PDB file of C-alpha atoms in Angstrom:
ATOM      1  CA  UNK A  23       0.000   0.000   0.000  1.00 63.00           C
ATOM      2  CA  UNK A  24       1.263   3.488  -0.880  1.00 75.00           C
ATOM      3  CA  UNK A  25       2.482   5.655   2.000  1.00 90.00           C
ATOM      4  CA  UNK A  26       0.656   8.681   0.602  1.00 98.00           C
ATOM      5  CA  UNK A  27      -2.937   9.742   0.006  1.00 98.00           C
ATOM      6  CA  UNK A  28      -4.313  10.327  -3.494  1.00 98.00           C
ATOM      7  CA  UNK A  29      -6.978  13.016  -3.302  1.00 98.00           C
ATOM      8  CA  UNK A  30      -9.185  15.195  -5.503  1.00 98.00           C
ATOM      9  CA  UNK A  31     -12.295  17.378  -5.511  1.00 98.00           C
ATOM     10  CA  UNK A  32     -15.882  16.120  -5.716  1.00 98.00           C
ATOM     11  CA  UNK A  33     -16.081  17.788  -9.143  1.00 98.00           C
ATOM     12  CA  UNK A  34     -14.358  14.707 -10.590  1.00 98.00           C
ATOM     13  CA  UNK A  35     -17.944  13.407 -10.834  1.00 98.00           C
ATOM     14  CA  UNK A  36     -17.445   9.753 -10.006  1.00 98.00           C
ATOM     15  CA  UNK A  37     -19.650   7.955  -7.504  1.00 97.00           C
ATOM     16  CA  UNK A  38     -18.797   7.727  -3.815  1.00 97.00           C
ATOM     17  CA  UNK A  39     -18.537   3.972  -4.280  1.00 97.00           C
ATOM     18  CA  UNK A  40     -16.067   4.373  -7.151  1.00 98.00           C
ATOM     19  CA  UNK A  41     -13.829   6.695  -5.134  1.00 98.00           C
ATOM     20  CA  UNK A  42     -13.971   4.356  -2.152  1.00 98.00           C
ATOM     21  CA  UNK A  43     -13.175   1.251  -4.193  1.00 98.00           C
ATOM     22  CA  UNK A  44     -10.121   2.988  -5.713  1.00 98.00           C
ATOM     23  CA  UNK A  45      -8.976   4.458  -2.355  1.00 98.00           C
ATOM     24  CA  UNK A  46      -9.232   8.038  -3.598  1.00 98.00           C
ATOM     25  CA  UNK A  47     -10.077  10.711  -1.023  1.00 98.00           C
ATOM     26  CA  UNK A  48     -12.188  13.692  -2.046  1.00 98.00           C
ATOM     27  CA  UNK A  49     -13.269  17.055  -0.658  1.00 98.00           C
ATOM     28  CA  UNK A  50     -16.696  18.492  -1.461  1.00 97.00           C
ATOM     29  CA  UNK A  51     -17.496  21.703  -3.278  1.00 97.00           C
ATOM     30  CA  UNK A  52     -20.757  23.442  -2.277  1.00 96.00           C
ATOM     31  CA  UNK A  53     -23.858  24.773  -3.947  1.00 96.00           C
ATOM     32  CA  UNK A  54     -26.771  26.860  -2.720  1.00 96.00           C
ATOM     33  CA  UNK A  55     -30.295  26.028  -3.844  1.00 96.00           C
ATOM     34  CA  UNK A  56     -32.953  28.628  -3.043  1.00 95.00           C
ATOM     35  CA  UNK A  57     -30.739  30.028  -0.296  1.00 94.00           C
ATOM     36  CA  UNK A  58     -29.943  26.686   1.368  1.00 95.00           C
ATOM     37  CA  UNK A  59     -26.276  25.634   1.239  1.00 95.00           C
ATOM     38  CA  UNK A  60     -25.630  21.990   0.413  1.00 96.00           C
ATOM     39  CA  UNK A  61     -22.519  19.893  -0.205  1.00 96.00           C
ATOM     40  CA  UNK A  62     -21.691  18.647  -3.683  1.00 97.00           C
ATOM     41  CA  UNK A  63     -21.488  15.147  -2.224  1.00 97.00           C
ATOM     42  CA  UNK A  64     -21.989  13.019  -5.332  1.00 97.00           C
ATOM     43  CA  UNK A  65     -25.767  12.813  -5.001  1.00 96.00           C
ATOM     44  CA  UNK A  66     -25.767  11.383  -1.495  1.00 96.00           C
ATOM     45  CA  UNK A  67     -27.743  14.132   0.288  1.00 95.00           C
ATOM     46  CA  UNK A  68     -29.864  15.069  -2.732  1.00 96.00           C
ATOM     47  CA  UNK A  69     -30.396  12.748  -5.664  1.00 97.00           C
ATOM     48  CA  UNK A  70     -29.403  13.957  -9.108  1.00 97.00           C
ATOM     49  CA  UNK A  71     -32.966  13.430 -10.344  1.00 96.00           C
ATOM     50  CA  UNK A  72     -34.301  15.696  -7.590  1.00 97.00           C
ATOM     51  CA  UNK A  73     -31.555  18.267  -8.186  1.00 97.00           C
ATOM     52  CA  UNK A  74     -32.205  18.666 -11.913  1.00 96.00           C
ATOM     53  CA  UNK A  75     -35.983  18.528 -11.435  1.00 96.00           C
ATOM     54  CA  UNK A  76     -35.687  21.422  -8.976  1.00 96.00           C
ATOM     55  CA  UNK A  77     -33.653  23.411 -11.506  1.00 94.00           C
ATOM     56  CA  UNK A  78     -36.291  22.847 -14.193  1.00 93.00           C
ATOM     57  CA  UNK A  79     -38.968  23.932 -11.711  1.00 95.00           C
ATOM     58  CA  UNK A  80     -37.160  27.246 -11.243  1.00 93.00           C
ATOM     59  CA  UNK A  81     -34.919  26.728  -8.216  1.00 94.00           C
ATOM     60  CA  UNK A  82     -32.081  29.236  -7.993  1.00 92.00           C
ATOM     61  CA  UNK A  83     -28.646  27.596  -7.732  1.00 94.00           C
ATOM     62  CA  UNK A  84     -25.241  29.076  -7.030  1.00 93.00           C
ATOM     63  CA  UNK A  85     -21.920  27.336  -6.458  1.00 93.00           C
ATOM     64  CA  UNK A  86     -18.921  27.939  -4.226  1.00 91.00           C
ATOM     65  CA  UNK A  87     -15.476  26.376  -4.392  1.00 90.00           C
ATOM     66  CA  UNK A  88     -13.598  24.774  -1.533  1.00 95.00           C
ATOM     67  CA  UNK A  89     -11.999  27.422   0.680  1.00 96.00           C
ATOM     68  CA  UNK A  90      -8.377  27.357   1.819  1.00 97.00           C
ATOM     69  CA  UNK A  91      -9.599  26.568   5.334  1.00 97.00           C
ATOM     70  CA  UNK A  92     -11.614  23.587   4.119  1.00 98.00           C
ATOM     71  CA  UNK A  93      -8.630  22.294   2.182  1.00 98.00           C
ATOM     72  CA  UNK A  94      -6.549  22.627   5.338  1.00 98.00           C
ATOM     73  CA  UNK A  95      -9.073  20.548   7.308  1.00 98.00           C
ATOM     74  CA  UNK A  96      -9.165  17.947   4.533  1.00 98.00           C
ATOM     75  CA  UNK A  97      -5.375  17.701   4.262  1.00 98.00           C
ATOM     76  CA  UNK A  98      -4.600  17.808   7.969  1.00 98.00           C
ATOM     77  CA  UNK A  99      -6.500  14.651   8.863  1.00 97.00           C
ATOM     78  CA  UNK A 100      -4.072  12.716   6.641  1.00 98.00           C
ATOM     79  CA  UNK A 101      -1.004  14.622   7.793  1.00 98.00           C
ATOM     80  CA  UNK A 102      -1.845  13.705  11.387  1.00 97.00           C
ATOM     81  CA  UNK A 103      -1.692  10.052  10.307  1.00 96.00           C
ATOM     82  CA  UNK A 104       1.832  10.614   8.988  1.00 97.00           C
ATOM     83  CA  UNK A 105       0.765  10.448   5.333  1.00 97.00           C
ATOM     84  CA  UNK A 106       1.979  12.575   2.427  1.00 98.00           C
ATOM     85  CA  UNK A 107      -0.686  13.929   0.047  1.00 98.00           C
ATOM     86  CA  UNK A 108      -1.047  14.270  -3.708  1.00 98.00           C
ATOM     87  CA  UNK A 109      -4.152  16.357  -4.409  1.00 98.00           C
ATOM     88  CA  UNK A 110      -5.522  17.273  -7.832  1.00 98.00           C
ATOM     89  CA  UNK A 111      -7.879  20.216  -8.196  1.00 98.00           C
ATOM     90  CA  UNK A 112     -10.630  21.102 -10.629  1.00 98.00           C
ATOM     91  CA  UNK A 113      -9.224  22.904 -13.683  1.00 98.00           C
ATOM     92  CA  UNK A 114      -7.910  26.404 -12.979  1.00 97.00           C
ATOM     93  CA  UNK A 115      -9.519  27.384 -16.285  1.00 96.00           C
ATOM     94  CA  UNK A 116     -12.975  27.236 -14.685  1.00 94.00           C
ATOM     95  CA  UNK A 117     -12.321  27.520 -10.942  1.00 95.00           C
ATOM     96  CA  UNK A 118     -10.051  29.236  -8.421  1.00 96.00           C
ATOM     97  CA  UNK A 119      -9.850  26.105  -6.280  1.00 96.00           C
ATOM     98  CA  UNK A 120      -6.259  25.410  -7.319  1.00 97.00           C
ATOM     99  CA  UNK A 121      -5.134  28.679  -5.744  1.00 97.00           C
ATOM    100  CA  UNK A 122      -6.989  27.868  -2.508  1.00 98.00           C
ATOM    101  CA  UNK A 123      -5.502  24.376  -2.326  1.00 98.00           C
ATOM    102  CA  UNK A 124      -1.979  25.682  -2.914  1.00 98.00           C
ATOM    103  CA  UNK A 125      -2.476  28.256  -0.176  1.00 98.00           C
ATOM    104  CA  UNK A 126      -3.640  25.559   2.250  1.00 98.00           C
ATOM    105  CA  UNK A 127      -0.688  23.335   1.366  1.00 98.00           C
ATOM    106  CA  UNK A 128       1.770  26.155   1.955  1.00 97.00           C
ATOM    107  CA  UNK A 129       0.334  26.977   5.371  1.00 97.00           C
ATOM    108  CA  UNK A 130       0.297  23.341   6.475  1.00 98.00           C
ATOM    109  CA  UNK A 131       3.845  22.747   5.239  1.00 97.00           C
ATOM    110  CA  UNK A 132       5.039  25.096   7.962  1.00 94.00           C
ATOM    111  CA  UNK A 133       3.230  23.017  10.592  1.00 96.00           C
ATOM    112  CA  UNK A 134       4.248  19.630   9.121  1.00 97.00           C
ATOM    113  CA  UNK A 135       7.729  20.264   7.645  1.00 96.00           C
ATOM    114  CA  UNK A 136       8.464  16.532   7.344  1.00 96.00           C
ATOM    115  CA  UNK A 137       5.426  15.818   5.166  1.00 97.00           C
ATOM    116  CA  UNK A 138       4.852  16.374   1.435  1.00 97.00           C
ATOM    117  CA  UNK A 139       1.705  18.099   0.196  1.00 98.00           C
ATOM    118  CA  UNK A 140       1.726  18.243  -3.597  1.00 98.00           C
ATOM    119  CA  UNK A 141      -1.096  20.097  -5.365  1.00 98.00           C
ATOM    120  CA  UNK A 142      -1.557  19.629  -9.123  1.00 98.00           C
ATOM    121  CA  UNK A 143      -3.946  21.491 -11.428  1.00 98.00           C
ATOM    122  CA  UNK A 144      -5.812  18.742 -13.273  1.00 98.00           C
ATOM    123  CA  UNK A 145      -6.814  21.032 -16.181  1.00 98.00           C
ATOM    124  CA  UNK A 146      -9.805  18.684 -16.204  1.00 98.00           C
ATOM    125  CA  UNK A 147     -13.431  18.611 -15.091  1.00 97.00           C
ATOM    126  CA  UNK A 148     -16.334  16.278 -14.404  1.00 98.00           C
ATOM    127  CA  UNK A 149     -15.701  12.618 -15.201  1.00 98.00           C
ATOM    128  CA  UNK A 150     -12.687  13.591 -17.318  1.00 98.00           C
ATOM    129  CA  UNK A 151     -11.140  14.666 -14.039  1.00 98.00           C
ATOM    130  CA  UNK A 152     -12.425  11.335 -12.710  1.00 98.00           C
ATOM    131  CA  UNK A 153     -10.798   9.388 -15.544  1.00 98.00           C
ATOM    132  CA  UNK A 154      -7.481  11.060 -14.721  1.00 98.00           C
ATOM    133  CA  UNK A 155      -7.860  10.128 -11.047  1.00 98.00           C
ATOM    134  CA  UNK A 156      -8.676   6.535 -11.959  1.00 98.00           C
ATOM    135  CA  UNK A 157      -5.481   6.285 -14.026  1.00 98.00           C
ATOM    136  CA  UNK A 158      -3.432   7.770 -11.201  1.00 98.00           C
ATOM    137  CA  UNK A 159      -4.899   5.164  -8.851  1.00 98.00           C
ATOM    138  CA  UNK A 160      -3.766   2.450 -11.295  1.00 98.00           C
ATOM    139  CA  UNK A 161      -0.218   3.830 -11.341  1.00 98.00           C
ATOM    140  CA  UNK A 162      -0.166   4.219  -7.549  1.00 98.00           C
ATOM    141  CA  UNK A 163      -1.295   0.612  -7.154  1.00 97.00           C
ATOM    142  CA  UNK A 164       1.497  -0.476  -9.496  1.00 97.00           C
ATOM    143  CA  UNK A 165       3.986   1.067  -7.064  1.00 97.00           C
ATOM    144  CA  UNK A 166       4.605   4.560  -8.433  1.00 98.00           C
ATOM    145  CA  UNK A 167       5.824   6.996  -5.768  1.00 98.00           C
ATOM    146  CA  UNK A 168       4.225  10.345  -5.012  1.00 98.00           C
ATOM    147  CA  UNK A 169       6.788  12.530  -6.824  1.00 98.00           C
ATOM    148  CA  UNK A 170       6.794  10.402  -9.954  1.00 98.00           C
ATOM    149  CA  UNK A 171       3.000  10.243  -9.937  1.00 98.00           C
ATOM    150  CA  UNK A 172       2.662  14.026  -9.610  1.00 98.00           C
ATOM    151  CA  UNK A 173       5.023  14.481 -12.558  1.00 98.00           C
ATOM    152  CA  UNK A 174       3.087  11.895 -14.592  1.00 98.00           C
ATOM    153  CA  UNK A 175      -0.130  13.819 -13.935  1.00 98.00           C
ATOM    154  CA  UNK A 176       1.415  17.099 -15.072  1.00 98.00           C
ATOM    155  CA  UNK A 177       3.028  15.507 -18.132  1.00 98.00           C
ATOM    156  CA  UNK A 178      -0.103  13.656 -19.305  1.00 98.00           C
ATOM    157  CA  UNK A 179      -3.117  15.721 -18.239  1.00 98.00           C
ATOM    158  CA  UNK A 180      -3.411  17.384 -21.661  1.00 98.00           C
ATOM    159  CA  UNK A 181      -3.814  13.990 -23.309  1.00 98.00           C
ATOM    160  CA  UNK A 182      -7.194  13.637 -21.642  1.00 98.00           C
ATOM    161  CA  UNK A 183      -9.986  14.747 -23.984  1.00 98.00           C
ATOM    162  CA  UNK A 184     -13.247  16.381 -22.893  1.00 98.00           C
ATOM    163  CA  UNK A 185     -16.041  16.787 -25.456  1.00 98.00           C
ATOM    164  CA  UNK A 186     -19.457  18.167 -24.455  1.00 95.00           C
ATOM    165  CA  UNK A 187     -22.759  18.946 -26.092  1.00 96.00           C
ATOM    166  CA  UNK A 188     -25.987  20.380 -24.743  1.00 93.00           C
ATOM    167  CA  UNK A 189     -29.504  19.981 -26.090  1.00 89.00           C
ATOM    168  CA  UNK A 190     -30.922  22.557 -23.641  1.00 76.00           C
ATOM    169  CA  UNK A 191     -29.421  26.062 -23.612  1.00 68.00           C
ATOM    170  CA  UNK A 192     -31.698  27.421 -20.864  1.00 71.00           C
ATOM    171  CA  UNK A 193     -29.088  27.479 -18.125  1.00 69.00           C
ATOM    172  CA  UNK A 194     -26.250  28.526 -20.416  1.00 62.00           C
ATOM    173  CA  UNK A 195     -28.366  31.605 -21.173  1.00 58.00           C
ATOM    174  CA  UNK A 196     -29.238  32.107 -17.497  1.00 58.00           C
ATOM    175  CA  UNK A 197     -25.566  31.974 -16.535  1.00 50.00           C
ATOM    176  CA  UNK A 198     -24.543  34.390 -19.300  1.00 50.00           C
ATOM    177  CA  UNK A 199     -22.505  31.826 -21.243  1.00 48.00           C
ATOM    178  CA  UNK A 200     -24.860  32.170 -24.217  1.00 48.00           C
ATOM    179  CA  UNK A 201     -26.618  35.445 -25.110  1.00 44.00           C
ATOM    180  CA  UNK A 202     -30.401  35.549 -24.942  1.00 45.00           C
ATOM    181  CA  UNK A 203     -30.597  36.251 -28.674  1.00 40.00           C
ATOM    182  CA  UNK A 204     -28.246  33.427 -29.641  1.00 42.00           C
ATOM    183  CA  UNK A 205     -29.984  31.112 -27.203  1.00 43.00           C
ATOM    184  CA  UNK A 206     -33.428  31.924 -28.567  1.00 39.00           C
ATOM    185  CA  UNK A 207     -32.297  31.328 -32.150  1.00 40.00           C
ATOM    186  CA  UNK A 208     -30.460  28.160 -31.144  1.00 47.00           C
ATOM    187  CA  UNK A 209     -33.534  26.862 -29.340  1.00 49.00           C
ATOM    188  CA  UNK A 210     -35.827  27.541 -32.299  1.00 40.00           C
ATOM    189  CA  UNK A 211     -33.438  25.843 -34.726  1.00 42.00           C
ATOM    190  CA  UNK A 212     -32.640  22.930 -32.419  1.00 67.00           C
ATOM    191  CA  UNK A 213     -28.918  23.791 -32.345  1.00 82.00           C
ATOM    192  CA  UNK A 214     -26.744  21.767 -29.966  1.00 91.00           C
ATOM    193  CA  UNK A 215     -23.349  23.406 -29.377  1.00 92.00           C
ATOM    194  CA  UNK A 216     -20.337  21.090 -29.285  1.00 95.00           C
ATOM    195  CA  UNK A 217     -17.570  22.183 -26.897  1.00 94.00           C
ATOM    196  CA  UNK A 218     -14.274  20.832 -25.669  1.00 96.00           C
ATOM    197  CA  UNK A 219     -11.656  21.707 -23.088  1.00 96.00           C
ATOM    198  CA  UNK A 220      -8.564  23.511 -24.364  1.00 97.00           C
ATOM    199  CA  UNK A 221      -4.949  23.357 -23.180  1.00 97.00           C
ATOM    200  CA  UNK A 222      -5.651  25.922 -20.447  1.00 97.00           C
ATOM    201  CA  UNK A 223      -8.509  23.887 -19.044  1.00 96.00           C
ATOM    202  CA  UNK A 224     -11.255  26.166 -20.383  1.00 95.00           C
ATOM    203  CA  UNK A 225     -14.475  25.071 -22.081  1.00 90.00           C
ATOM    204  CA  UNK A 226     -14.456  26.329 -25.669  1.00 92.00           C
ATOM    205  CA  UNK A 227     -17.376  26.205 -28.167  1.00 91.00           C
ATOM    206  CA  UNK A 228     -16.226  24.441 -31.340  1.00 94.00           C
ATOM    207  CA  UNK A 229     -19.252  23.721 -33.537  1.00 94.00           C
ATOM    208  CA  UNK A 230     -22.990  24.438 -33.772  1.00 92.00           C
ATOM    209  CA  UNK A 231     -24.831  21.311 -34.880  1.00 94.00           C
ATOM    210  CA  UNK A 232     -28.461  20.433 -35.499  1.00 87.00           C
ATOM    211  CA  UNK A 233     -30.393  18.289 -34.856  1.00 89.00           C
ATOM    212  CA  UNK A 234     -29.465  16.353 -31.698  1.00 93.00           C
ATOM    213  CA  UNK A 235     -28.929  13.092 -33.582  1.00 94.00           C
ATOM    214  CA  UNK A 236     -26.133  14.717 -35.592  1.00 96.00           C
ATOM    215  CA  UNK A 237     -24.306  16.039 -32.534  1.00 97.00           C
ATOM    216  CA  UNK A 238     -24.518  12.578 -30.937  1.00 97.00           C
ATOM    217  CA  UNK A 239     -22.802  11.164 -34.020  1.00 98.00           C
ATOM    218  CA  UNK A 240     -20.331  14.053 -34.153  1.00 98.00           C
ATOM    219  CA  UNK A 241     -19.116  13.659 -30.580  1.00 98.00           C
ATOM    220  CA  UNK A 242     -18.385   9.979 -31.273  1.00 98.00           C
ATOM    221  CA  UNK A 243     -16.513  11.036 -34.440  1.00 98.00           C
ATOM    222  CA  UNK A 244     -14.279  13.276 -32.319  1.00 98.00           C
ATOM    223  CA  UNK A 245     -13.149  10.217 -30.395  1.00 98.00           C
ATOM    224  CA  UNK A 246     -12.383   8.439 -33.680  1.00 98.00           C
ATOM    225  CA  UNK A 247     -10.262  11.430 -34.729  1.00 98.00           C
ATOM    226  CA  UNK A 248      -8.373  12.022 -31.472  1.00 98.00           C
ATOM    227  CA  UNK A 249      -8.194   8.814 -29.405  1.00 98.00           C
ATOM    228  CA  UNK A 250      -4.889   7.020 -28.856  1.00 98.00           C
ATOM    229  CA  UNK A 251      -4.460   4.483 -31.679  1.00 98.00           C
ATOM    230  CA  UNK A 252      -7.692   5.836 -33.197  1.00 97.00           C
ATOM    231  CA  UNK A 253     -10.311   3.056 -33.399  1.00 98.00           C
ATOM    232  CA  UNK A 254      -7.815   0.604 -31.899  1.00 98.00           C
ATOM    233  CA  UNK A 255      -8.055   2.591 -28.655  1.00 98.00           C
ATOM    234  CA  UNK A 256      -7.656   0.248 -25.692  1.00 98.00           C
ATOM    235  CA  UNK A 257      -8.075   2.653 -22.774  1.00 98.00           C
ATOM    236  CA  UNK A 258     -11.082   3.452 -20.626  1.00 98.00           C
ATOM    237  CA  UNK A 259     -13.888   5.757 -21.717  1.00 98.00           C
ATOM    238  CA  UNK A 260     -16.163   7.718 -19.375  1.00 98.00           C
ATOM    239  CA  UNK A 261     -19.335   9.671 -20.086  1.00 98.00           C
ATOM    240  CA  UNK A 262     -21.183  12.021 -17.771  1.00 98.00           C
ATOM    241  CA  UNK A 263     -24.652  13.485 -18.258  1.00 98.00           C
ATOM    242  CA  UNK A 264     -27.136  15.825 -16.624  1.00 97.00           C
ATOM    243  CA  UNK A 265     -30.575  14.177 -16.512  1.00 96.00           C
ATOM    244  CA  UNK A 266     -30.368  12.860 -20.086  1.00 96.00           C
ATOM    245  CA  UNK A 267     -29.324   9.234 -19.695  1.00 98.00           C
ATOM    246  CA  UNK A 268     -30.815   8.154 -23.037  1.00 97.00           C
ATOM    247  CA  UNK A 269     -28.584  10.614 -24.910  1.00 97.00           C
ATOM    248  CA  UNK A 270     -25.557   9.443 -22.913  1.00 98.00           C
ATOM    249  CA  UNK A 271     -26.447   5.826 -23.662  1.00 98.00           C
ATOM    250  CA  UNK A 272     -26.739   6.630 -27.379  1.00 98.00           C
ATOM    251  CA  UNK A 273     -23.185   8.042 -27.362  1.00 98.00           C
ATOM    252  CA  UNK A 274     -21.927   5.046 -25.375  1.00 98.00           C
ATOM    253  CA  UNK A 275     -23.478   2.641 -27.887  1.00 98.00           C
ATOM    254  CA  UNK A 276     -21.681   4.380 -30.763  1.00 98.00           C
ATOM    255  CA  UNK A 277     -18.371   4.316 -28.904  1.00 98.00           C
ATOM    256  CA  UNK A 278     -18.646   0.660 -27.936  1.00 98.00           C
ATOM    257  CA  UNK A 279     -19.467  -0.271 -31.539  1.00 98.00           C
ATOM    258  CA  UNK A 280     -16.587   1.766 -33.007  1.00 98.00           C
ATOM    259  CA  UNK A 281     -13.894   0.820 -30.469  1.00 98.00           C
ATOM    260  CA  UNK A 282     -13.823  -2.967 -30.032  1.00 98.00           C
ATOM    261  CA  UNK A 283     -10.669  -2.908 -27.879  1.00 98.00           C
ATOM    262  CA  UNK A 284     -12.010  -0.630 -25.121  1.00 98.00           C
ATOM    263  CA  UNK A 285     -10.873  -1.430 -21.595  1.00 98.00           C
ATOM    264  CA  UNK A 286     -14.307  -2.524 -20.391  1.00 97.00           C
ATOM    265  CA  UNK A 287     -17.633  -0.945 -21.245  1.00 97.00           C
ATOM    266  CA  UNK A 288     -18.156   2.809 -21.309  1.00 98.00           C
ATOM    267  CA  UNK A 289     -18.775   4.035 -17.754  1.00 98.00           C
ATOM    268  CA  UNK A 290     -21.696   6.471 -17.514  1.00 98.00           C
ATOM    269  CA  UNK A 291     -21.729   8.887 -14.560  1.00 98.00           C
ATOM    270  CA  UNK A 292     -23.869  11.831 -13.486  1.00 98.00           C
ATOM    271  CA  UNK A 293     -22.696  15.415 -13.893  1.00 98.00           C
ATOM    272  CA  UNK A 294     -22.511  16.586 -10.296  1.00 97.00           C
ATOM    273  CA  UNK A 295     -24.271  19.496  -8.663  1.00 97.00           C
ATOM    274  CA  UNK A 296     -21.384  21.966  -9.004  1.00 96.00           C
ATOM    275  CA  UNK A 297     -20.948  21.662 -12.754  1.00 95.00           C
ATOM    276  CA  UNK A 298     -24.630  20.843 -13.225  1.00 96.00           C
ATOM    277  CA  UNK A 299     -25.604  24.139 -11.595  1.00 94.00           C
ATOM    278  CA  UNK A 300     -24.073  25.835 -14.641  1.00 90.00           C
ATOM    279  CA  UNK A 301     -25.112  23.406 -17.386  1.00 91.00           C
ATOM    280  CA  UNK A 302     -28.577  22.467 -16.202  1.00 93.00           C
ATOM    281  CA  UNK A 303     -30.116  19.306 -17.662  1.00 95.00           C
ATOM    282  CA  UNK A 304     -29.412  18.140 -21.205  1.00 95.00           C
ATOM    283  CA  UNK A 305     -25.598  18.028 -21.278  1.00 96.00           C
ATOM    284  CA  UNK A 306     -23.579  14.970 -22.307  1.00 97.00           C
ATOM    285  CA  UNK A 307     -19.779  14.812 -21.953  1.00 98.00           C
ATOM    286  CA  UNK A 308     -17.369  12.244 -23.422  1.00 98.00           C
ATOM    287  CA  UNK A 309     -13.880  11.578 -22.000  1.00 98.00           C
ATOM    288  CA  UNK A 310     -10.987   9.499 -23.335  1.00 98.00           C
ATOM    289  CA  UNK A 311      -7.180   9.488 -23.711  1.00 98.00           C
ATOM    290  CA  UNK A 312      -5.840  10.842 -26.974  1.00 98.00           C
ATOM    291  CA  UNK A 313      -3.520  13.266 -28.733  1.00 98.00           C
ATOM    292  CA  UNK A 314      -2.304  16.349 -26.878  1.00 98.00           C
ATOM    293  CA  UNK A 315      -4.701  19.277 -26.482  1.00 96.00           C
ATOM    294  CA  UNK A 316      -2.779  22.176 -28.026  1.00 89.00           C
ATOM    295  CA  UNK A 317      -5.436  24.933 -28.142  1.00 88.00           C
TER     296      UNK A 317
END
């Protein structure tokens, strides 16, 4: 067993059971729904169905990242056990959590000078972040030390692809990510924007596609174009979705048919309450290992 703790944020959007089975610790982001603060605890205190139904019904949601103090509390329980820590944060391109985690690590390093606290910016989000954590758990279990593992994460994080589409622009408009005019036109025409994550960990619109069936096919084509070894890809593939399982399943079926050497079936997860507060229902995201993200 490794003498260090592998840790991340709840925004890696895997299940509690998955994190537990892989011995990955996590710290929860927060969201506020109609003025009540709740933890982004992977659907344990509020089911994803109830969360997205509340959003559709008009509930007001806001999110907050993990504070430096909360990171300190999370880290210190492991430091007290004599463990070093490798923690990966949600992408700095969409959150300031990396800065808070680094601040916490610096303050605790003065109190625990004999311990290592390494914080790495994942440049990833949702179950793409989760796919990165799962790979790091594999390497840890194979005997990789904390310093080598941190370097591996930094050297390989841009080979993790994130492709997203949304069939409902309501909450993109509400959050100001899409203008009301563009959103109204897109809704009338049935446009589903296709986005990916760039080399700075930001979500970037790439194409406007209609109807939904075409964007489902297009997102699978992106994996054919970018995956390691193309259709001979033999790694894992994760999908996450926000209250649109049938669309996620349709993408998974295309991937499983096109990539016969996948490492297991496509794993379908829920988009958690932090990221889901911004996307709303109707978003599907596809994650796999591939060529390097350069822009």
